[in-house]
Amino acid sequence: WPRWPPLAARPPAARQTKTRNPGGRRAACRFCVHMHAILFCLALRPAEPVGFIGLGIMGQGMARRLASSGQPLHVWTRGATAASALASEHPGAVTVAESPAAVVEACSRTYLMLSTPDACEEVYSMRGGVLEGVSDGKALIDCATLRPEDMAALAERVHERGGSFVEAPVSGSKAPAANGALIFMCAGDEETFRLAEAELAAMGKFTVFCGTTVGAASKMKLVVNLVMGTQLAALAEGLALASALGLSSEDVQAVLDGGAMASPMVALKGPMMAKREYPTAFPLKHALKDMRFALNLAEASDLPVSASATGLFAAADAAVPSLGDADFCAVMEAARAAAATGSVR
């Protein structure tokens, strides 16, 4: 390889040497130390807490996902046991508040997962309720499944107090909530939605933003639950018919799982229904509520949506009081009763 010529033989430009600037180096060093100190302090600063109200079947799993991701929480629920258990699992990271208002006041964003319109109204409006804590800069992300007009009314009341509002009903039940596999359907204030995306990602596998009009996401959720309930009712009727005809439920399940009807819900719920075992992941009474809400939407739009599946859920809920709290695959009991009596709806 050719060697470079000696320094003396190089042109003047090549003989330039570095100018010594010890003062500049010291200044640069001080700057680096200062920046490292800032970054170290930022790393030590605790994350801003978020609120979570409602630690029922769904809320417990969702709040645990947030806490496990390192998110500090302020929580409140109507039963103290669930909140205390969560705080024990995450010492120092979960603060149990005395009221819903205290949660909202302590956090810039608060998630709510409540079961029914009545439960929402109580928790929002009670003494020390959610609305008492809302002020300028506070944001609510409500994950309940309600009528679209109910969500719009809640949003209006929050806006009147200076807060922002996002509805975020979910598709998924107990296990997806615990595993961070929910699907969020969101609508409302877009800035709040964007700020909440990382938290939603900790609780779910993906999110759909349905627009800025509150109520749009509730409509989406009710459509999804109508399809789901109708599918499960059809499965119940099919399994009841197969049993009446003396067919093997295992063989029926194998054919369903291997064909075009295969789905996670059929694979999970089919064997439970065949065994008449209904451990609660999504209560039947709440499925019935959602399907009735969906039918109301259809009637308001003059759409001919079949009510037969909803009727089957209603029959199951009325037949045995305890079935309302069982999983919604307990609709199988109404299908079996109809098959036994030969009744046709």
mmCIF file of C-alpha atoms in Angstrom:
data_model
loop_
_atom_site.group_PDB
_atom_site.id
_atom_site.type_symbol
_atom_site.label_atom_id
_atom_site.label_comp_id
_atom_site.label_asym_id
_atom_site.label_seq_id
_atom_site.Cartn_x
_atom_site.Cartn_y
_atom_site.Cartn_z
ATOM 1 C CA TRP A 1 0.000 0.000 0.000
ATOM 2 C CA PRO A 2 1.313 3.532 -0.692
ATOM 3 C CA ARG A 3 2.577 5.398 2.364
ATOM 4 C CA TRP A 4 1.687 8.984 3.193
ATOM 5 C CA PRO A 5 4.564 11.420 2.615
ATOM 6 C CA PRO A 6 6.322 12.830 5.666
ATOM 7 C CA LEU A 7 4.549 15.728 7.331
ATOM 8 C CA ALA A 8 7.170 18.223 6.089
ATOM 9 C CA ALA A 9 6.487 17.169 2.503
ATOM 10 C CA ARG A 10 2.753 17.683 2.791
ATOM 11 C CA PRO A 11 1.068 20.857 1.597
ATOM 12 C CA PRO A 12 0.360 23.477 4.297
ATOM 13 C CA ALA A 13 -3.311 22.548 4.533
ATOM 14 C CA ALA A 14 -2.326 18.997 5.469
ATOM 15 C CA ARG A 15 0.003 20.201 8.242
ATOM 16 C CA GLN A 16 -2.741 21.907 10.212
ATOM 17 C CA THR A 17 -2.818 20.829 13.835
ATOM 18 C CA LYS A 18 -5.713 20.902 16.289
ATOM 19 C CA THR A 19 -6.070 24.158 18.159
ATOM 20 C CA ARG A 20 -5.926 23.655 21.876
ATOM 21 C CA ASN A 21 -9.054 24.970 23.648
ATOM 22 C CA PRO A 22 -9.052 23.646 27.206
ATOM 23 C CA GLY A 23 -11.726 26.169 28.246
ATOM 24 C CA GLY A 24 -14.087 24.894 25.547
ATOM 25 C CA ARG A 25 -13.484 21.311 26.559
ATOM 26 C CA ARG A 26 -14.241 22.125 30.195
ATOM 27 C CA ALA A 27 -17.451 23.905 29.182
ATOM 28 C CA ALA A 28 -18.512 20.944 27.036
ATOM 29 C CA CYS A 29 -17.726 18.583 29.903
ATOM 30 C CA ARG A 30 -19.800 20.653 32.348
ATOM 31 C CA PHE A 31 -22.688 20.645 29.826
ATOM 32 C CA CYS A 32 -22.554 16.850 29.512
ATOM 33 C CA VAL A 33 -22.542 16.407 33.282
ATOM 34 C CA HIS A 34 -25.496 18.791 33.566
ATOM 35 C CA MET A 35 -27.494 16.908 30.909
ATOM 36 C CA HIS A 36 -26.762 13.549 32.522
ATOM 37 C CA ALA A 37 -28.000 14.926 35.845
ATOM 38 C CA ILE A 38 -31.241 16.127 34.226
ATOM 39 C CA LEU A 39 -31.810 12.764 32.528
ATOM 40 C CA PHE A 40 -31.076 10.928 35.785
ATOM 41 C CA CYS A 41 -33.619 13.055 37.667
ATOM 42 C CA LEU A 42 -36.219 12.506 34.956
ATOM 43 C CA ALA A 43 -35.650 8.760 35.180
ATOM 44 C CA LEU A 44 -36.190 8.869 38.937
ATOM 45 C CA ARG A 45 -39.319 11.031 38.735
ATOM 46 C CA PRO A 46 -42.431 8.852 39.215
ATOM 47 C CA ALA A 47 -44.860 8.533 36.319
ATOM 48 C CA GLU A 48 -48.004 10.607 36.535
ATOM 49 C CA PRO A 49 -50.793 8.508 38.096
ATOM 50 C CA VAL A 50 -54.005 7.655 36.296
ATOM 51 C CA GLY A 51 -57.319 6.807 37.913
ATOM 52 C CA PHE A 52 -59.398 3.650 37.673
ATOM 53 C CA ILE A 53 -62.973 3.397 38.958
ATOM 54 C CA GLY A 54 -64.805 0.047 38.991
ATOM 55 C CA LEU A 55 -62.916 -3.152 39.848
ATOM 56 C CA GLY A 56 -65.464 -5.783 38.859
ATOM 57 C CA ILE A 57 -65.004 -8.767 36.543
ATOM 58 C CA MET A 58 -63.483 -6.604 33.802
ATOM 59 C CA GLY A 59 -62.021 -3.735 35.797
ATOM 60 C CA GLN A 60 -59.779 -5.914 37.956
ATOM 61 C CA GLY A 61 -57.964 -7.352 34.975
ATOM 62 C CA MET A 62 -57.670 -3.979 33.250
ATOM 63 C CA ALA A 63 -56.305 -2.224 36.348
ATOM 64 C CA ARG A 64 -53.806 -5.033 36.939
ATOM 65 C CA ARG A 65 -52.530 -4.628 33.389
ATOM 66 C CA LEU A 66 -51.931 -0.924 34.001
ATOM 67 C CA ALA A 67 -50.242 -1.526 37.356
ATOM 68 C CA SER A 68 -48.064 -4.297 35.905
ATOM 69 C CA SER A 69 -46.894 -1.928 33.175
ATOM 70 C CA GLY A 70 -45.473 0.367 35.863
ATOM 71 C CA GLN A 71 -48.346 2.841 35.824
ATOM 72 C CA PRO A 72 -49.168 4.315 39.264
ATOM 73 C CA LEU A 73 -52.902 4.131 39.970
ATOM 74 C CA HIS A 74 -55.514 5.771 42.155
ATOM 75 C CA VAL A 75 -58.497 3.412 42.397
ATOM 76 C CA TRP A 76 -62.005 3.266 43.808
ATOM 77 C CA THR A 77 -64.635 0.547 43.689
ATOM 78 C CA ARG A 78 -67.893 -0.108 45.514
ATOM 79 C CA GLY A 79 -66.450 -3.199 47.177
ATOM 80 C CA ALA A 80 -63.291 -2.476 49.193
ATOM 81 C CA THR A 81 -61.902 -6.012 48.914
ATOM 82 C CA ALA A 82 -60.875 -5.800 45.260
ATOM 83 C CA ALA A 83 -59.173 -2.430 45.729
ATOM 84 C CA SER A 84 -57.266 -3.620 48.795
ATOM 85 C CA ALA A 85 -56.126 -6.757 46.975
ATOM 86 C CA LEU A 86 -54.817 -4.712 44.058
ATOM 87 C CA ALA A 87 -52.952 -2.371 46.407
ATOM 88 C CA SER A 88 -51.402 -5.377 48.191
ATOM 89 C CA GLU A 89 -50.219 -6.823 44.889
ATOM 90 C CA HIS A 90 -48.567 -3.531 43.899
ATOM 91 C CA PRO A 91 -47.359 -1.874 47.122
ATOM 92 C CA GLY A 92 -46.574 1.795 46.688
ATOM 93 C CA ALA A 93 -47.987 1.890 43.161
ATOM 94 C CA VAL A 94 -51.732 1.669 43.890
ATOM 95 C CA THR A 95 -53.527 4.201 46.084
ATOM 96 C CA VAL A 96 -57.038 3.327 47.270
ATOM 97 C CA ALA A 97 -59.124 6.518 47.236
ATOM 98 C CA GLU A 98 -62.029 7.298 49.549
ATOM 99 C CA SER A 99 -64.371 8.340 46.737
ATOM 100 C CA PRO A 100 -64.685 8.543 42.941
ATOM 101 C CA ALA A 101 -64.215 12.324 43.185
ATOM 102 C CA ALA A 102 -60.895 11.820 44.980
ATOM 103 C CA VAL A 103 -59.659 9.628 42.130
ATOM 104 C CA VAL A 104 -60.576 12.179 39.471
ATOM 105 C CA GLU A 105 -59.073 15.060 41.461
ATOM 106 C CA ALA A 106 -55.753 13.227 41.850
ATOM 107 C CA CYS A 107 -55.332 12.246 38.194
ATOM 108 C CA SER A 108 -55.387 13.963 34.825
ATOM 109 C CA ARG A 109 -56.992 10.866 33.235
ATOM 110 C CA THR A 110 -59.420 8.460 34.867
ATOM 111 C CA TYR A 111 -60.771 5.195 33.446
ATOM 112 C CA LEU A 112 -64.180 3.869 34.424
ATOM 113 C CA MET A 113 -65.484 0.313 33.984
ATOM 114 C CA LEU A 114 -69.006 0.096 35.397
ATOM 115 C CA SER A 115 -71.603 -2.521 34.586
ATOM 116 C CA THR A 116 -74.960 -0.844 33.861
ATOM 117 C CA PRO A 117 -76.572 2.546 33.201
ATOM 118 C CA ASP A 118 -77.853 2.577 36.797
ATOM 119 C CA ALA A 119 -74.375 1.876 38.183
ATOM 120 C CA CYS A 120 -72.913 4.662 36.042
ATOM 121 C CA GLU A 121 -75.542 7.161 37.145
ATOM 122 C CA GLU A 122 -74.964 6.314 40.798
ATOM 123 C CA VAL A 123 -71.163 6.587 40.655
ATOM 124 C CA TYR A 124 -71.210 9.787 38.586
ATOM 125 C CA SER A 125 -73.883 11.550 40.659
ATOM 126 C CA MET A 126 -73.499 10.291 44.228
ATOM 127 C CA ARG A 127 -72.056 12.426 47.003
ATOM 128 C CA GLY A 128 -68.313 12.357 46.337
ATOM 129 C CA GLY A 129 -69.070 11.016 42.874
ATOM 130 C CA VAL A 130 -67.173 11.329 39.635
ATOM 131 C CA LEU A 131 -68.703 14.644 38.576
ATOM 132 C CA GLU A 132 -67.669 16.333 41.818
ATOM 133 C CA GLY A 133 -64.047 15.703 40.908
ATOM 134 C CA VAL A 134 -64.240 16.968 37.319
ATOM 135 C CA SER A 135 -62.726 20.372 36.577
ATOM 136 C CA ASP A 136 -60.673 22.022 33.836
ATOM 137 C CA GLY A 137 -58.001 19.673 32.528
ATOM 138 C CA LYS A 138 -59.572 16.465 33.832
ATOM 139 C CA ALA A 139 -60.287 13.672 31.331
ATOM 140 C CA LEU A 140 -62.584 10.661 31.675
ATOM 141 C CA ILE A 141 -62.316 7.493 29.578
ATOM 142 C CA ASP A 142 -65.507 5.500 30.158
ATOM 143 C CA CYS A 143 -65.374 1.824 29.170
ATOM 144 C CA ALA A 144 -68.971 0.873 30.061
ATOM 145 C CA THR A 145 -71.427 -0.516 27.515
ATOM 146 C CA LEU A 146 -74.358 1.876 27.490
ATOM 147 C CA ARG A 147 -76.936 3.241 25.088
ATOM 148 C CA PRO A 148 -75.368 5.854 22.787
ATOM 149 C CA GLU A 149 -77.614 8.540 24.243
ATOM 150 C CA ASP A 150 -76.486 7.613 27.765
ATOM 151 C CA MET A 151 -72.838 8.120 26.814
ATOM 152 C CA ALA A 152 -73.627 11.414 25.081
ATOM 153 C CA ALA A 153 -75.436 12.656 28.201
ATOM 154 C CA LEU A 154 -72.484 11.734 30.437
ATOM 155 C CA ALA A 155 -70.089 13.497 28.072
ATOM 156 C CA GLU A 156 -72.216 16.646 28.146
ATOM 157 C CA ARG A 157 -72.201 16.718 31.946
ATOM 158 C CA VAL A 158 -68.418 16.289 32.007
ATOM 159 C CA HIS A 159 -67.951 19.058 29.409
ATOM 160 C CA GLU A 160 -70.126 21.404 31.465
ATOM 161 C CA ARG A 161 -67.602 21.100 34.296
ATOM 162 C CA GLY A 162 -64.624 21.766 32.022
ATOM 163 C CA GLY A 163 -63.490 18.183 31.519
ATOM 164 C CA SER A 164 -62.932 16.110 28.393
ATOM 165 C CA PHE A 165 -64.546 12.760 27.632
ATOM 166 C CA VAL A 166 -63.832 9.633 25.598
ATOM 167 C CA GLU A 167 -66.119 6.612 25.460
ATOM 168 C CA ALA A 168 -64.146 3.384 25.169
ATOM 169 C CA PRO A 169 -66.336 0.243 25.384
ATOM 170 C CA VAL A 170 -64.435 -2.986 24.915
ATOM 171 C CA SER A 171 -64.847 -6.248 23.077
ATOM 172 C CA GLY A 172 -63.628 -9.087 25.261
ATOM 173 C CA SER A 173 -64.438 -10.641 28.610
ATOM 174 C CA LYS A 174 -62.648 -11.681 31.804
ATOM 175 C CA ALA A 175 -59.672 -13.557 30.313
ATOM 176 C CA PRO A 176 -58.874 -10.991 27.582
ATOM 177 C CA ALA A 177 -59.050 -8.240 30.231
ATOM 178 C CA ALA A 178 -56.544 -10.107 32.399
ATOM 179 C CA ASN A 179 -54.263 -10.845 29.430
ATOM 180 C CA GLY A 180 -54.309 -7.393 27.851
ATOM 181 C CA ALA A 181 -56.165 -8.675 24.783
ATOM 182 C CA LEU A 182 -59.215 -6.382 24.754
ATOM 183 C CA ILE A 183 -60.353 -4.420 21.712
ATOM 184 C CA PHE A 184 -61.214 -0.794 22.484
ATOM 185 C CA MET A 185 -63.791 1.120 20.452
ATOM 186 C CA CYS A 186 -63.328 4.813 21.179
ATOM 187 C CA ALA A 187 -65.017 8.101 20.327
ATOM 188 C CA GLY A 188 -64.890 11.615 21.714
ATOM 189 C CA ASP A 189 -62.097 14.070 22.417
ATOM 190 C CA GLU A 190 -59.261 13.128 20.062
ATOM 191 C CA GLU A 191 -56.483 14.760 22.088
ATOM 192 C CA THR A 192 -57.509 12.766 25.172
ATOM 193 C CA PHE A 193 -57.634 9.620 23.075
ATOM 194 C CA ARG A 194 -54.081 10.211 21.782
ATOM 195 C CA LEU A 195 -52.770 10.843 25.292
ATOM 196 C CA ALA A 196 -54.380 7.583 26.459
ATOM 197 C CA GLU A 197 -53.060 5.369 23.639
ATOM 198 C CA ALA A 198 -50.147 3.904 25.623
ATOM 199 C CA GLU A 199 -52.471 2.981 28.494
ATOM 200 C CA LEU A 200 -55.011 1.474 26.103
ATOM 201 C CA ALA A 201 -52.174 -0.544 24.531
ATOM 202 C CA ALA A 202 -51.302 -1.956 27.968
ATOM 203 C CA MET A 203 -54.875 -3.191 28.357
ATOM 204 C CA GLY A 204 -55.757 -4.203 24.803
ATOM 205 C CA LYS A 205 -54.459 -5.680 21.575
ATOM 206 C CA PHE A 206 -55.787 -2.903 19.360
ATOM 207 C CA THR A 207 -57.996 0.165 19.318
ATOM 208 C CA VAL A 208 -60.481 1.603 16.822
ATOM 209 C CA PHE A 209 -61.197 5.346 16.916
ATOM 210 C CA CYS A 210 -64.772 5.824 15.710
ATOM 211 C CA GLY A 211 -64.671 9.626 15.499
ATOM 212 C CA THR A 212 -65.209 12.644 17.697
ATOM 213 C CA THR A 213 -68.973 12.172 18.200
ATOM 214 C CA VAL A 214 -69.649 10.474 21.528
ATOM 215 C CA GLY A 215 -72.068 7.595 20.968
ATOM 216 C CA ALA A 216 -70.437 6.261 17.815
ATOM 217 C CA ALA A 217 -68.286 3.782 19.741
ATOM 218 C CA SER A 218 -71.293 2.605 21.767
ATOM 219 C CA LYS A 219 -73.136 1.898 18.515
ATOM 220 C CA MET A 220 -70.152 -0.120 17.310
ATOM 221 C CA LYS A 221 -70.043 -2.099 20.550
ATOM 222 C CA LEU A 222 -73.765 -2.913 20.447
ATOM 223 C CA VAL A 223 -73.506 -4.134 16.853
ATOM 224 C CA VAL A 224 -70.597 -6.387 17.825
ATOM 225 C CA ASN A 225 -72.451 -7.795 20.840
ATOM 226 C CA LEU A 226 -75.614 -8.405 18.819
ATOM 227 C CA VAL A 227 -73.587 -10.499 16.358
ATOM 228 C CA MET A 228 -71.838 -12.316 19.204
ATOM 229 C CA GLY A 229 -75.062 -13.049 21.098
ATOM 230 C CA THR A 230 -76.848 -14.240 17.973
ATOM 231 C CA GLN A 231 -73.957 -16.567 17.163
ATOM 232 C CA LEU A 232 -73.961 -17.992 20.679
ATOM 233 C CA ALA A 233 -77.747 -18.470 20.645
ATOM 234 C CA ALA A 234 -77.455 -20.356 17.338
ATOM 235 C CA LEU A 235 -74.731 -22.547 18.852
ATOM 236 C CA ALA A 236 -76.959 -23.284 21.859
ATOM 237 C CA GLU A 237 -79.901 -24.230 19.666
ATOM 238 C CA GLY A 238 -77.677 -26.401 17.480
ATOM 239 C CA LEU A 239 -76.190 -28.253 20.438
ATOM 240 C CA ALA A 240 -79.638 -28.715 21.997
ATOM 241 C CA LEU A 241 -80.956 -30.108 18.716
ATOM 242 C CA ALA A 242 -77.932 -32.410 18.381
ATOM 243 C CA SER A 243 -78.554 -33.742 21.892
ATOM 244 C CA ALA A 244 -82.242 -34.351 21.138
ATOM 245 C CA LEU A 245 -81.241 -36.249 17.986
ATOM 246 C CA GLY A 246 -78.770 -38.424 19.881
ATOM 247 C CA LEU A 247 -75.678 -36.947 18.237
ATOM 248 C CA SER A 248 -72.328 -36.706 20.003
ATOM 249 C CA SER A 249 -71.584 -33.186 21.197
ATOM 250 C CA GLU A 250 -67.866 -33.905 20.776
ATOM 251 C CA ASP A 251 -68.416 -34.792 17.120
ATOM 252 C CA VAL A 252 -70.517 -31.680 16.566
ATOM 253 C CA GLN A 253 -67.770 -29.581 18.170
ATOM 254 C CA ALA A 254 -65.089 -31.180 16.006
ATOM 255 C CA VAL A 255 -67.016 -30.424 12.817
ATOM 256 C CA LEU A 256 -67.635 -26.812 13.884
ATOM 257 C CA ASP A 257 -63.993 -26.281 14.873
ATOM 258 C CA GLY A 258 -62.757 -27.711 11.602
ATOM 259 C CA GLY A 259 -65.038 -25.798 9.273
ATOM 260 C CA ALA A 260 -66.096 -22.309 8.323
ATOM 261 C CA MET A 261 -67.968 -21.822 11.628
ATOM 262 C CA ALA A 262 -64.756 -22.093 13.656
ATOM 263 C CA SER A 263 -64.113 -19.180 16.009
ATOM 264 C CA PRO A 264 -62.477 -18.634 19.399
ATOM 265 C CA MET A 265 -65.910 -18.249 20.994
ATOM 266 C CA VAL A 266 -67.282 -21.492 19.525
ATOM 267 C CA ALA A 267 -64.123 -23.348 20.584
ATOM 268 C CA LEU A 268 -64.300 -21.970 24.142
ATOM 269 C CA LYS A 269 -68.031 -21.944 24.850
ATOM 270 C CA GLY A 270 -69.143 -25.066 22.967
ATOM 271 C CA PRO A 271 -67.604 -27.615 25.373
ATOM 272 C CA MET A 272 -68.883 -25.638 28.378
ATOM 273 C CA MET A 273 -72.410 -25.649 26.978
ATOM 274 C CA ALA A 274 -72.272 -29.370 26.253
ATOM 275 C CA LYS A 275 -71.225 -29.991 29.889
ATOM 276 C CA ARG A 276 -73.726 -27.409 31.217
ATOM 277 C CA GLU A 277 -70.914 -25.593 33.017
ATOM 278 C CA TYR A 278 -71.069 -21.789 32.952
ATOM 279 C CA PRO A 279 -68.188 -20.117 34.860
ATOM 280 C CA THR A 280 -68.785 -16.396 34.571
ATOM 281 C CA ALA A 281 -66.655 -14.402 32.146
ATOM 282 C CA PHE A 282 -69.470 -12.244 30.738
ATOM 283 C CA PRO A 283 -72.722 -12.387 32.760
ATOM 284 C CA LEU A 284 -75.817 -13.434 30.843
ATOM 285 C CA LYS A 285 -77.808 -10.501 32.252
ATOM 286 C CA HIS A 286 -75.308 -8.047 30.758
ATOM 287 C CA ALA A 287 -75.374 -9.799 27.386
ATOM 288 C CA LEU A 288 -79.168 -9.545 27.434
ATOM 289 C CA LYS A 289 -78.916 -5.818 28.273
ATOM 290 C CA ASP A 290 -76.597 -5.205 25.328
ATOM 291 C CA MET A 291 -78.738 -7.149 22.870
ATOM 292 C CA ARG A 292 -81.844 -5.257 23.938
ATOM 293 C CA PHE A 293 -79.969 -1.979 23.439
ATOM 294 C CA ALA A 294 -78.963 -3.143 19.955
ATOM 295 C CA LEU A 295 -82.552 -4.044 19.102
ATOM 296 C CA ASN A 296 -83.647 -0.595 20.219
ATOM 297 C CA LEU A 297 -81.154 0.922 17.787
ATOM 298 C CA ALA A 298 -82.495 -1.286 15.005
ATOM 299 C CA GLU A 299 -86.096 -0.356 15.766
ATOM 300 C CA ALA A 300 -85.216 3.350 15.787
ATOM 301 C CA SER A 301 -83.670 2.899 12.339
ATOM 302 C CA ASP A 302 -86.591 0.788 11.024
ATOM 303 C CA LEU A 303 -84.239 -2.122 10.364
ATOM 304 C CA PRO A 304 -85.691 -5.680 10.453
ATOM 305 C CA VAL A 305 -83.241 -7.242 12.931
ATOM 306 C CA SER A 306 -84.358 -10.615 14.268
ATOM 307 C CA ALA A 307 -85.227 -10.644 17.961
ATOM 308 C CA SER A 308 -85.208 -14.445 18.333
ATOM 309 C CA ALA A 309 -81.715 -14.650 19.851
ATOM 310 C CA THR A 310 -82.553 -11.898 22.338
ATOM 311 C CA GLY A 311 -85.722 -13.811 23.212
ATOM 312 C CA LEU A 312 -83.656 -16.893 23.982
ATOM 313 C CA PHE A 313 -81.415 -14.923 26.338
ATOM 314 C CA ALA A 314 -84.475 -13.403 28.005
ATOM 315 C CA ALA A 315 -85.974 -16.874 28.504
ATOM 316 C CA ALA A 316 -82.758 -18.094 30.124
ATOM 317 C CA ASP A 317 -82.616 -15.065 32.423
ATOM 318 C CA ALA A 318 -86.249 -15.537 33.480
ATOM 319 C CA ALA A 319 -86.122 -19.316 33.923
ATOM 320 C CA VAL A 320 -83.679 -19.438 36.847
ATOM 321 C CA PRO A 321 -82.762 -16.227 38.705
ATOM 322 C CA SER A 322 -79.155 -17.305 39.265
ATOM 323 C CA LEU A 323 -78.568 -17.779 35.530
ATOM 324 C CA GLY A 324 -78.416 -14.016 35.066
ATOM 325 C CA ASP A 325 -75.114 -13.982 36.949
ATOM 326 C CA ALA A 326 -73.775 -17.061 35.154
ATOM 327 C CA ASP A 327 -71.807 -16.775 31.933
ATOM 328 C CA PHE A 328 -73.822 -15.839 28.880
ATOM 329 C CA CYS A 329 -73.285 -19.310 27.431
ATOM 330 C CA ALA A 330 -75.930 -20.354 30.010
ATOM 331 C CA VAL A 331 -78.366 -19.420 27.245
ATOM 332 C CA MET A 332 -77.935 -23.137 26.557
ATOM 333 C CA GLU A 333 -80.454 -23.832 29.331
ATOM 334 C CA ALA A 334 -83.208 -21.973 27.464
ATOM 335 C CA ALA A 335 -82.321 -23.825 24.278
ATOM 336 C CA ARG A 336 -82.504 -27.183 26.075
ATOM 337 C CA ALA A 337 -85.850 -26.268 27.627
ATOM 338 C CA ALA A 338 -87.256 -25.238 24.254
ATOM 339 C CA ALA A 339 -86.032 -28.485 22.687
ATOM 340 C CA ALA A 340 -87.561 -30.534 25.514
ATOM 341 C CA THR A 341 -90.967 -28.880 25.279
ATOM 342 C CA GLY A 342 -90.989 -28.443 21.509
ATOM 343 C CA SER A 343 -91.736 -24.730 21.962
ATOM 344 C CA VAL A 344 -91.089 -22.438 19.030
ATOM 345 C CA ARG A 345 -90.553 -18.716 19.487
#
